[in-house]
Amino acid sequence: MDTQHTQNPQDKQKPQESQDIPETGDSRASDARPVLEAPDIARVLTRIAHEIVERAKGAEDVVLLGIPTRGVFLGRRLAEKLAEITGRTVPVGSLDITMYRDDLRMHPPRALARTEIPGDGIDGRLVVLVDDVLFSGRTIRAALDALNDIGRPRAVQLAVLVDRGHRELPIRADYVGKNLPTSLRETVKVLLAEEDGRDTVLLGVKQNP
Amino acid sequence: MLRHLISAADLTRDDAVLILDTAEEMARVADRPIKKLPTLRGRTVVNLFFEDSTRTRISFEAAEKRLSADVINFTAKGSSVSKGESLKDTAQTLEAMGVDAVVIRHGASGAPYRLANSGWIDAAVINAGDGTHQHPTQALLDAFTMRRRLVGRDTGLGQDLDGRRITIVGDILHSRVARSNVDLLHTLGAEVTLVAPPTLVPVGVGNWPCEVSYDLDAVLPKSDAVMMLRVQRERMNAAFFPTEREYSRRYGLDGDRMARMPEHAVVMHPGPMVRGMEITAEVADSERCTVVEQVANGVSIRMAVLYLLLGGNEPAVTHTRTEEKSER
């Protein structure tokens, strides 16, 4: 499986996109191959929303908390879809985990993102954490610590757009948009319209530093 | 690169705005039932106070504890300093204990600079007020309070104080708060006017990036914020003005004067206030007076500074900050 993704990208799915892919720290435009396009992302979010309703038996006490940056946008989109399905508004917020990271001492401190807990809090609710990529699991560990300081949810579940594997902690997602077996030499970059101007998930090869 | 926070003048606009934005997030922690973050766990911070200041010390202490740092309080009174130990020896003792940061208040202008640049100690140095020189976290918390009141709590993120007119009234000569504020507010794009009796205006004020006026009434109608300084009775032995009553009449802020300020303008005071002298009780207790807010904001600002200087393997407040984002 891995070798399939480490190979060079095929060109058939790259019309003129290589020009407008933003340069980011961990994926280079030339090597990045889209694995999910906008319609796919919309579809998997709809599926996840239905799964949440099914598992939470109506999603009555669900609170969605997105992890900045892109988890927040995904959380809001999920909330919209949940509202369409259930006819109720589902509280949605954001949870910045920066100050709970275990690698703080390995990098300069980063600017903090917004933590916004919906008005009624999370006590006794079913919190669904939403993130774009599930990788080592350390972000989610930090998020669980952060939740601990904010309240006591009835249960916590995890929804991710992409699970790329390589867990370093015993954490798994409850709702997965796409399982994407990767090698550690690869990068997964999620672009969302709210932040990047378009929806796509790119698989690239890490450049040598 | 800034490893230390010695002077408000060392901060670039971007650094200052980063600190204010970070403080805005830190303020949210104060609204939570558990006001604690694990960010500085295992780091040791010493509050080295050679001069009494309960207010500043407990503000730093609260900030340090909310970030889970280990806190050591050191007051000169009753310590070896009163037995004649030098700053150098104190610093070397702290270095030997593996201290990560020193928050220093000293009566001598320049003591924090000396501590940071002497090579005695490896820790980050944060100036908590030195002589008549600087008090950078006070200036930051003042700017934070102004941005919240004048620009808005959420709309203020990423913003500076461009074009706002700030008036600082009182004992400019002895005031490190005034000096720090002039430096920082200028960096943030505000227009600062100092108002004081001529005897309390320092020599060389012409080189400061601000205006000077002796007429409070003329300045009030075009001020977005008026910052009253404490008249330091302990420093008034040299007869800088004839009587307290005269000072009060010309430079004190009362209800009538406050009414001449624009609707949105706020009254600030670094505390402690001398009611009846520089500020009347009517003004001090009014909605427009931000004294209590300033105290609360002080904790948020100090949390932000501590996080940005100590939270990572190198300080975030630098002149060459990289927006590097590693994969989560």
Coordinates of C-alpha atoms in Angstrom, one line a residue:
Chain A
M1 CA 0.0 0.0 0.0
D2 CA 2.7 2.4 1.0
T3 CA 4.7 2.1 -2.1
Q4 CA 1.7 3.0 -4.2
H5 CA 1.7 6.4 -2.5
T6 CA 5.4 7.1 -2.4
Q7 CA 5.6 6.8 -6.1
N8 CA 5.6 9.9 -8.2
P9 CA 2.2 11.4 -8.8
Q10 CA 0.4 10.6 -11.9
D11 CA -0.4 13.5 -14.1
K12 CA -3.9 12.7 -15.2
Q13 CA -5.5 14.5 -12.2
K14 CA -3.5 17.7 -12.5
P15 CA -5.1 20.1 -14.9
Q16 CA -3.7 23.6 -14.1
E17 CA -3.6 23.2 -10.3
S18 CA 0.1 23.1 -9.8
Q19 CA 0.2 26.9 -10.3
D20 CA -2.3 27.9 -7.7
I21 CA -1.4 25.5 -4.9
P22 CA -0.1 27.8 -2.1
E23 CA 3.5 27.2 -1.0
T24 CA 3.3 25.8 2.5
G25 CA 5.9 24.6 4.9
D26 CA 5.4 20.9 4.3
S27 CA 4.1 20.3 0.9
R28 CA 5.6 21.5 -2.3
A29 CA 3.3 22.3 -5.2
S30 CA 5.2 20.3 -7.8
D31 CA 4.9 17.0 -5.9
A32 CA 1.4 17.3 -4.4
R33 CA -1.3 15.1 -5.8
P34 CA -5.0 15.6 -4.9
V35 CA -6.5 12.6 -3.2
L36 CA -9.8 14.3 -2.3
E37 CA -11.5 17.0 -4.3
A38 CA -14.2 19.5 -3.2
P39 CA -17.2 17.2 -4.0
D40 CA -15.5 14.3 -2.2
I41 CA -15.0 16.5 0.9
A42 CA -18.6 17.6 0.8
R43 CA -19.7 14.0 0.5
V44 CA -17.6 12.6 3.3
L45 CA -18.7 15.4 5.6
T46 CA -22.3 14.5 4.9
R47 CA -21.6 10.9 5.7
I48 CA -19.8 11.8 8.9
A49 CA -22.8 14.0 9.9
H50 CA -25.2 11.0 9.3
E51 CA -22.9 8.7 11.3
I52 CA -22.9 11.2 14.2
V53 CA -26.7 11.4 14.2
E54 CA -26.9 7.6 14.1
R55 CA -24.4 6.9 16.8
A56 CA -25.5 9.8 19.1
K57 CA -29.2 8.8 18.5
G58 CA -30.3 12.2 17.2
A59 CA -27.3 14.3 18.2
E60 CA -29.3 16.1 20.8
D61 CA -26.5 16.7 23.3
V62 CA -23.7 17.0 20.7
V63 CA -21.2 19.8 20.8
L64 CA -18.8 20.1 18.0
L65 CA -15.3 21.5 18.8
G66 CA -13.0 22.1 15.9
I67 CA -9.2 22.2 16.4
P68 CA -7.7 25.3 14.7
T69 CA -7.2 26.1 12.0
R70 CA -8.9 23.8 9.6
G71 CA -10.7 21.7 12.1
V72 CA -12.8 24.8 13.0
F73 CA -14.0 25.2 9.4
L74 CA -14.8 21.5 9.2
G75 CA -16.6 21.7 12.5
R76 CA -18.8 24.5 11.2
R77 CA -19.6 22.6 8.0
L78 CA -20.5 19.5 10.0
A79 CA -22.7 21.7 12.3
E80 CA -24.6 22.9 9.2
K81 CA -25.1 19.4 7.9
L82 CA -26.3 18.3 11.3
A83 CA -28.7 21.1 11.4
E84 CA -30.0 20.1 8.0
I85 CA -30.4 16.5 9.1
T86 CA -31.9 17.0 12.5
G87 CA -33.5 20.4 12.1
R88 CA -31.8 21.6 15.3
T89 CA -28.9 23.9 15.7
V90 CA -25.9 22.1 17.0
P91 CA -23.5 24.2 19.1
V92 CA -20.1 24.5 17.5
G93 CA -16.9 26.0 18.9
S94 CA -13.1 25.8 18.6
L95 CA -10.5 24.4 20.9
D96 CA -6.9 25.7 20.6
I97 CA -4.5 23.1 22.0
T98 CA -1.3 25.1 21.5
M99 CA -0.6 25.5 25.2
Y100 CA -1.2 21.8 25.9
R101 CA 1.2 20.5 23.3
D102 CA 4.0 18.2 24.5
D103 CA 6.5 19.6 22.0
L104 CA 6.4 23.2 23.2
R105 CA 10.0 23.1 24.1
M106 CA 11.1 21.9 20.7
H107 CA 9.9 25.0 18.8
P108 CA 9.5 28.7 19.3
P109 CA 6.1 29.4 20.9
R110 CA 3.5 29.8 18.2
A111 CA 0.8 32.4 18.2
L112 CA -2.3 31.2 19.9
A113 CA -5.6 30.5 18.1
R114 CA -9.1 31.1 19.4
T115 CA -10.7 28.9 21.9
E116 CA -14.5 29.4 21.9
I117 CA -16.7 27.1 24.0
P118 CA -20.4 27.4 23.1
G119 CA -22.4 29.2 25.8
D120 CA -23.9 26.2 27.5
G121 CA -20.5 24.7 28.1
I122 CA -19.5 21.0 27.6
D123 CA -20.5 19.5 30.9
G124 CA -22.6 16.4 30.4
R125 CA -22.5 16.8 26.6
L126 CA -21.2 14.6 23.9
V127 CA -18.2 16.5 22.5
V128 CA -17.1 15.6 19.0
L129 CA -13.6 16.9 18.3
V130 CA -13.1 17.8 14.7
D131 CA -9.7 17.9 13.0
D132 CA -8.4 17.8 9.4
V133 CA -5.6 15.2 9.7
L134 CA -5.1 12.5 12.3
F135 CA -1.4 11.6 12.4
S136 CA 0.6 10.9 15.6
G137 CA -2.4 11.5 17.9
R138 CA -0.5 14.0 20.0
T139 CA -2.8 16.9 19.0
I140 CA -5.8 14.8 20.2
R141 CA -4.0 14.0 23.4
A142 CA -3.5 17.7 24.0
A143 CA -7.1 18.4 23.1
L144 CA -8.3 15.8 25.7
D145 CA -6.1 17.6 28.3
A146 CA -7.6 20.9 27.3
L147 CA -11.1 19.6 27.6
N148 CA -10.3 18.4 31.1
D149 CA -9.7 22.0 32.1
I150 CA -12.8 23.3 30.5
G151 CA -15.4 20.9 31.8
R152 CA -16.5 17.3 32.0
P153 CA -18.2 16.0 28.9
R154 CA -20.4 12.9 29.0
A155 CA -18.2 11.4 26.3
V156 CA -15.7 12.6 23.7
Q157 CA -15.6 11.4 20.1
L158 CA -13.2 12.3 17.3
A159 CA -14.0 13.1 13.7
V160 CA -11.3 13.6 11.1
L161 CA -11.3 14.3 7.4
V162 CA -8.2 12.2 6.8
D163 CA -6.5 9.5 8.9
R164 CA -3.0 9.0 7.6
G165 CA -1.8 6.5 10.2
H166 CA 1.5 6.5 12.1
R167 CA -0.1 6.8 15.6
E168 CA 2.3 7.4 18.5
L169 CA -0.4 7.2 21.1
P170 CA -3.3 4.8 21.7
I171 CA -5.9 7.1 20.0
R172 CA -8.3 6.4 17.2
A173 CA -11.0 8.3 15.4
D174 CA -14.7 7.5 15.6
Y175 CA -15.5 9.1 12.3
V176 CA -13.0 9.1 9.4
G177 CA -13.5 10.8 6.1
K178 CA -10.8 8.9 4.3
N179 CA -8.3 6.4 5.5
L180 CA -5.1 7.3 3.7
P181 CA -2.2 5.0 4.3
T182 CA 0.9 7.0 3.9
S183 CA 4.6 6.7 4.4
L184 CA 6.4 9.1 6.8
R185 CA 8.2 10.6 3.8
E186 CA 4.9 11.8 2.5
T187 CA 2.9 14.9 3.6
V188 CA -0.8 15.4 3.7
K189 CA -2.2 18.9 3.3
V190 CA -5.8 19.8 3.7
L191 CA -6.9 23.0 1.9
L192 CA -10.3 24.5 2.7
A193 CA -12.2 27.2 0.9
E194 CA -12.5 29.3 4.0
E195 CA -8.7 29.6 4.5
D196 CA -7.1 28.5 1.2
G197 CA -9.7 29.5 -1.4
R198 CA -10.5 25.9 -2.4
D199 CA -11.3 22.5 -1.1
T200 CA -8.8 19.7 -1.6
V201 CA -6.6 17.2 0.1
L202 CA -3.1 16.9 -1.3
L203 CA -0.6 14.1 -0.9
G204 CA 3.0 15.2 -1.4
V205 CA 6.5 14.0 -0.8
K206 CA 8.5 15.7 1.9
Q207 CA 11.4 17.7 0.5
N208 CA 14.8 17.2 2.1
P209 CA 15.3 20.0 4.6
Chain B
M1 CA 16.5 39.0 18.9
L2 CA 14.6 39.6 22.2
R3 CA 15.4 37.1 24.9
H4 CA 14.5 39.6 27.6
L5 CA 11.9 42.2 28.1
I6 CA 13.8 45.2 29.4
S7 CA 12.2 48.2 27.7
A8 CA 9.0 48.9 25.8
A9 CA 11.2 50.6 23.3
D10 CA 12.7 47.3 22.3
L11 CA 9.4 46.0 20.9
T12 CA 8.5 46.2 17.3
R13 CA 4.9 46.9 16.2
D14 CA 4.5 43.2 15.3
D15 CA 5.9 42.0 18.6
A16 CA 3.7 44.3 20.5
V17 CA 0.6 43.3 18.6
L18 CA 1.5 39.6 19.0
I19 CA 1.7 40.1 22.8
L20 CA -1.6 41.9 22.8
D21 CA -3.3 39.2 20.7
T22 CA -1.8 36.5 22.9
A23 CA -3.0 38.3 26.0
E24 CA -6.5 38.3 24.5
E25 CA -6.5 34.5 24.4
M26 CA -5.0 34.4 27.9
A27 CA -7.8 36.5 29.2
R28 CA -10.2 33.8 28.1
V29 CA -8.5 31.4 30.5
A30 CA -9.4 33.8 33.3
D31 CA -13.0 33.3 32.5
R32 CA -12.8 29.5 32.9
P33 CA -13.6 27.6 36.1
I34 CA -10.0 26.1 36.0
K35 CA -7.7 29.0 35.4
K36 CA -4.7 26.9 34.7
L37 CA -2.6 25.9 31.7
P38 CA 0.2 23.3 31.7
T39 CA 2.4 25.5 29.4
L40 CA 5.3 26.3 31.7
R41 CA 5.3 23.1 33.7
G42 CA 8.7 22.4 35.1
R43 CA 10.0 26.0 34.5
T44 CA 11.2 28.0 37.4
V45 CA 10.5 31.8 37.6
V46 CA 12.0 34.0 40.3
N47 CA 10.3 37.2 41.3
L48 CA 13.2 39.3 42.4
F49 CA 11.8 42.3 44.1
F50 CA 14.4 44.8 45.4
E51 CA 11.6 47.4 45.8
D52 CA 8.2 46.8 47.4
S53 CA 5.4 46.4 45.0
T54 CA 2.6 44.1 46.1
R55 CA 0.4 44.8 43.1
T56 CA 3.0 44.1 40.4
R57 CA 4.4 41.1 42.3
I58 CA 1.1 39.3 42.8
S59 CA 0.1 40.1 39.2
F60 CA 3.3 38.3 38.0
E61 CA 2.8 35.6 40.5
A62 CA -0.8 34.9 39.4
A63 CA 0.4 34.8 35.7
E64 CA 3.2 32.4 36.5
K65 CA 1.0 30.1 38.5
R66 CA -1.7 30.1 35.9
L67 CA 0.9 28.9 33.4
S68 CA 2.0 26.2 35.9
A69 CA 5.5 27.6 36.4
D70 CA 7.3 27.0 39.7
V71 CA 7.5 30.4 41.4
I72 CA 10.1 31.6 43.9
N73 CA 9.4 35.0 45.5
F74 CA 12.5 36.9 46.6
T75 CA 12.2 40.2 48.4
A76 CA 15.2 42.2 49.3
K77 CA 13.9 42.9 52.7
G78 CA 15.3 40.4 55.2
S79 CA 17.4 38.7 52.5
S80 CA 21.1 38.7 52.0
V81 CA 20.8 41.9 50.0
S82 CA 20.1 43.8 53.2
K83 CA 23.3 42.3 54.5
G84 CA 25.2 43.8 51.5
E85 CA 25.1 41.1 48.8
S86 CA 25.5 42.5 45.4
L87 CA 23.2 42.0 42.4
K88 CA 25.9 39.9 40.8
D89 CA 26.1 37.4 43.7
T90 CA 22.3 37.2 43.8
A91 CA 22.2 36.5 40.1
Q92 CA 24.9 33.8 40.3
T93 CA 23.0 32.1 43.2
L94 CA 19.8 32.1 41.0
E95 CA 21.8 30.7 38.0
A96 CA 23.1 27.9 40.2
M97 CA 19.6 27.0 41.1
G98 CA 18.7 26.6 37.4
V99 CA 16.2 29.4 37.2
D100 CA 14.6 29.9 33.7
A101 CA 13.4 33.5 34.1
V102 CA 13.9 36.4 36.5
V103 CA 11.2 39.0 37.0
I104 CA 13.1 41.9 38.5
R105 CA 11.9 45.1 40.2
H106 CA 14.8 47.4 41.2
G107 CA 15.1 51.0 42.4
A108 CA 18.0 51.7 40.2
S109 CA 17.3 52.4 36.5
G110 CA 19.2 49.9 34.4
A111 CA 19.5 47.1 36.9
P112 CA 17.5 44.7 34.7
Y113 CA 19.6 45.6 31.7
R114 CA 22.7 44.9 33.7
L115 CA 21.3 41.6 34.8
A116 CA 20.4 40.6 31.3
N117 CA 23.6 41.6 29.6
S118 CA 26.3 40.9 32.1
G119 CA 26.6 37.2 31.5
W120 CA 26.0 36.5 35.1
I121 CA 22.8 34.6 34.4
D122 CA 21.4 32.6 31.5
A123 CA 17.7 33.1 32.3
A124 CA 15.3 35.4 30.5
V125 CA 15.0 38.7 32.3
I126 CA 11.7 40.6 32.5
N127 CA 11.7 44.1 33.8
A128 CA 9.0 44.7 36.4
G129 CA 10.0 48.4 36.9
D130 CA 13.4 49.9 37.3
G131 CA 13.9 53.3 38.9
T132 CA 12.5 56.0 36.7
H133 CA 13.3 54.1 33.6
Q134 CA 10.9 51.5 32.3
H135 CA 8.0 49.3 33.2
P136 CA 7.2 47.5 29.9
T137 CA 4.5 45.1 31.1
Q138 CA 2.6 48.1 32.6
A139 CA 2.7 49.8 29.2
L140 CA 1.5 46.6 27.5
L141 CA -1.4 46.2 29.8
D142 CA -2.3 49.9 29.3
A143 CA -2.2 49.4 25.5
F144 CA -4.2 46.2 25.9
T145 CA -6.9 48.0 28.0
M146 CA -7.0 50.9 25.4
R147 CA -7.3 48.5 22.5
R148 CA -10.2 46.7 24.2
R149 CA -12.0 49.8 25.0
L150 CA -11.3 51.9 21.9
V151 CA -11.1 49.3 19.2
G152 CA -13.0 46.4 20.7
R153 CA -12.3 43.0 22.3
D154 CA -12.7 40.9 19.2
T155 CA -12.4 43.4 16.5
G156 CA -9.1 44.5 18.1
L157 CA -7.2 41.4 17.2
G158 CA -4.2 42.1 15.0
Q159 CA -4.9 45.8 15.3
D160 CA -2.7 48.6 16.8
L161 CA -3.7 52.0 18.1
D162 CA -3.2 53.9 14.9
G163 CA -4.3 57.5 15.2
R164 CA -5.7 57.3 18.7
R165 CA -4.9 60.3 20.9
I166 CA -3.6 59.4 24.3
T167 CA -3.0 62.0 27.1
I168 CA -0.7 61.2 30.0
V169 CA -1.1 63.6 32.9
G170 CA 1.0 64.1 36.0
D171 CA 4.5 63.4 37.3
I172 CA 6.2 62.6 34.0
L173 CA 9.6 63.3 35.6
H174 CA 9.6 60.4 37.9
S175 CA 7.4 58.1 36.0
R176 CA 8.6 54.9 34.4
V177 CA 5.0 54.2 33.4
A178 CA 4.9 57.4 31.3
R179 CA 8.3 56.6 29.6
S180 CA 7.2 53.1 28.8
N181 CA 3.8 54.2 27.6
V182 CA 5.3 56.9 25.3
D183 CA 7.6 54.3 23.7
L184 CA 5.0 51.6 23.2
L185 CA 2.1 53.9 22.2
H186 CA 4.3 55.5 19.6
T187 CA 5.3 52.1 18.2
L188 CA 1.6 51.2 18.1
G189 CA 0.8 54.4 16.1
A190 CA -0.9 56.5 18.7
E191 CA -0.4 60.2 19.2
V192 CA 0.7 60.9 22.8
T193 CA 0.5 64.2 24.6
L194 CA 2.1 64.6 28.0
V195 CA 0.5 67.1 30.4
A196 CA 2.3 68.2 33.5
P197 CA 3.5 71.2 35.5
P198 CA 6.8 72.4 33.8
T199 CA 8.7 71.3 36.9
L200 CA 7.6 67.7 36.4
V201 CA 8.6 67.5 32.8
P202 CA 12.0 65.8 32.2
V203 CA 14.9 67.5 30.5
G204 CA 15.2 66.1 26.9
V205 CA 11.5 65.5 26.5
G206 CA 11.8 67.2 23.1
N207 CA 13.5 64.0 21.8
W208 CA 10.6 61.8 22.9
P209 CA 8.1 60.9 20.2
C210 CA 5.2 62.9 21.8
E211 CA 3.8 66.3 22.4
V212 CA 4.0 68.3 25.6
S213 CA 1.3 70.6 27.0
Y214 CA 0.8 72.5 30.3
D215 CA -2.9 73.0 29.8
L216 CA -5.0 70.0 30.6
D217 CA -8.3 71.6 29.6
A218 CA -7.1 72.3 26.1
V219 CA -6.1 68.7 25.5
L220 CA -9.0 66.9 27.1
P221 CA -11.6 67.4 24.2
K222 CA -9.3 65.7 21.7
S223 CA -8.3 62.7 23.8
D224 CA -9.4 59.1 23.3
A225 CA -7.8 58.1 26.6
V226 CA -6.6 60.1 29.5
M227 CA -4.0 58.4 31.8
M228 CA -3.7 59.9 35.2
L229 CA -0.4 59.2 37.0
R230 CA 0.0 59.0 40.7
V231 CA 1.5 62.1 42.3
Q232 CA 4.3 60.5 44.2
R233 CA 4.1 62.1 47.6
E234 CA 7.4 60.5 48.6
R235 CA 9.1 62.3 45.8
M236 CA 7.5 65.6 46.4
N237 CA 10.0 66.8 49.0
A238 CA 11.7 69.0 46.4
A239 CA 8.7 71.3 46.0
F240 CA 7.8 70.6 42.3
F241 CA 4.6 72.6 42.8
P242 CA 3.4 75.0 45.4
T243 CA 0.5 73.1 47.1
E244 CA -1.4 69.9 46.5
R245 CA -4.5 72.0 46.1
E246 CA -3.1 74.0 43.3
Y247 CA -1.9 70.8 41.6
S248 CA -5.3 69.4 42.0
R249 CA -7.0 72.4 40.5
R250 CA -4.8 72.6 37.4
Y251 CA -4.0 68.9 36.8
G252 CA -6.5 66.9 38.7
L253 CA -9.3 65.1 36.9
D254 CA -12.8 65.8 38.3
G255 CA -16.3 65.3 37.0
D256 CA -16.4 68.6 35.1
R257 CA -13.2 67.9 33.3
M258 CA -14.3 64.4 32.5
A259 CA -17.5 65.8 30.9
R260 CA -15.2 67.7 28.4
M261 CA -13.8 64.5 27.1
P262 CA -15.4 62.8 24.1
E263 CA -18.2 60.3 24.8
H264 CA -16.1 57.3 24.1
A265 CA -12.9 58.4 25.9
V266 CA -11.7 56.4 28.9
V267 CA -9.9 57.4 32.1
M268 CA -6.9 55.2 33.1
H269 CA -4.7 55.1 36.1
P270 CA -1.8 52.7 36.9
G271 CA -2.7 52.7 40.6
P272 CA -2.5 53.2 43.4
M273 CA -4.8 56.2 43.1
V274 CA -4.6 59.1 45.5
R275 CA -8.3 60.1 45.5
G276 CA -8.9 63.8 45.8
M277 CA -5.5 64.7 44.5
E278 CA -4.9 63.6 40.9
I279 CA -8.4 62.1 40.5
T280 CA -11.7 62.6 42.3
A281 CA -13.7 59.8 43.7
E282 CA -16.5 60.7 41.2
V283 CA -14.1 60.0 38.3
A284 CA -12.4 57.0 39.9
D285 CA -15.7 55.2 40.4
S286 CA -17.2 56.1 37.1
E287 CA -17.9 53.6 34.2
R288 CA -15.2 55.3 32.2
C289 CA -12.4 54.6 34.6
T290 CA -10.6 51.4 33.8
V291 CA -8.4 51.0 36.9
V292 CA -9.9 47.6 37.9
E293 CA -9.8 46.3 34.3
Q294 CA -6.2 47.3 34.1
V295 CA -5.4 45.1 37.1
A296 CA -7.2 42.1 35.5
N297 CA -5.6 42.8 32.1
G298 CA -2.2 42.9 33.8
V299 CA -2.4 39.2 34.6
S300 CA -3.3 38.4 31.0
I301 CA -0.5 40.5 29.6
R302 CA 2.1 38.9 31.9
M303 CA 0.9 35.5 31.0
A304 CA 1.3 36.4 27.3
V305 CA 4.9 37.7 27.9
L306 CA 5.9 34.7 29.9
Y307 CA 4.5 32.4 27.3
L308 CA 6.2 34.1 24.4
L309 CA 9.5 34.3 26.1
L310 CA 9.5 31.0 27.9
G311 CA 6.9 28.8 26.3
G312 CA 9.2 27.4 23.6
N313 CA 12.8 26.5 23.0
E314 CA 13.4 30.1 22.0
P315 CA 11.5 33.3 22.5
A316 CA 8.7 34.1 20.0
V317 CA 9.2 37.9 20.4
T318 CA 12.0 38.5 18.0
H319 CA 12.8 40.9 15.2
T320 CA 13.1 38.0 12.8
R321 CA 10.1 35.9 13.7
T322 CA 9.6 33.0 11.3
E323 CA 6.0 31.9 10.6
E324 CA 7.1 28.3 10.5
K325 CA 4.3 25.9 11.1
S326 CA 5.2 22.3 11.7
E327 CA 2.6 19.6 11.0
R328 CA 0.4 19.0 13.9

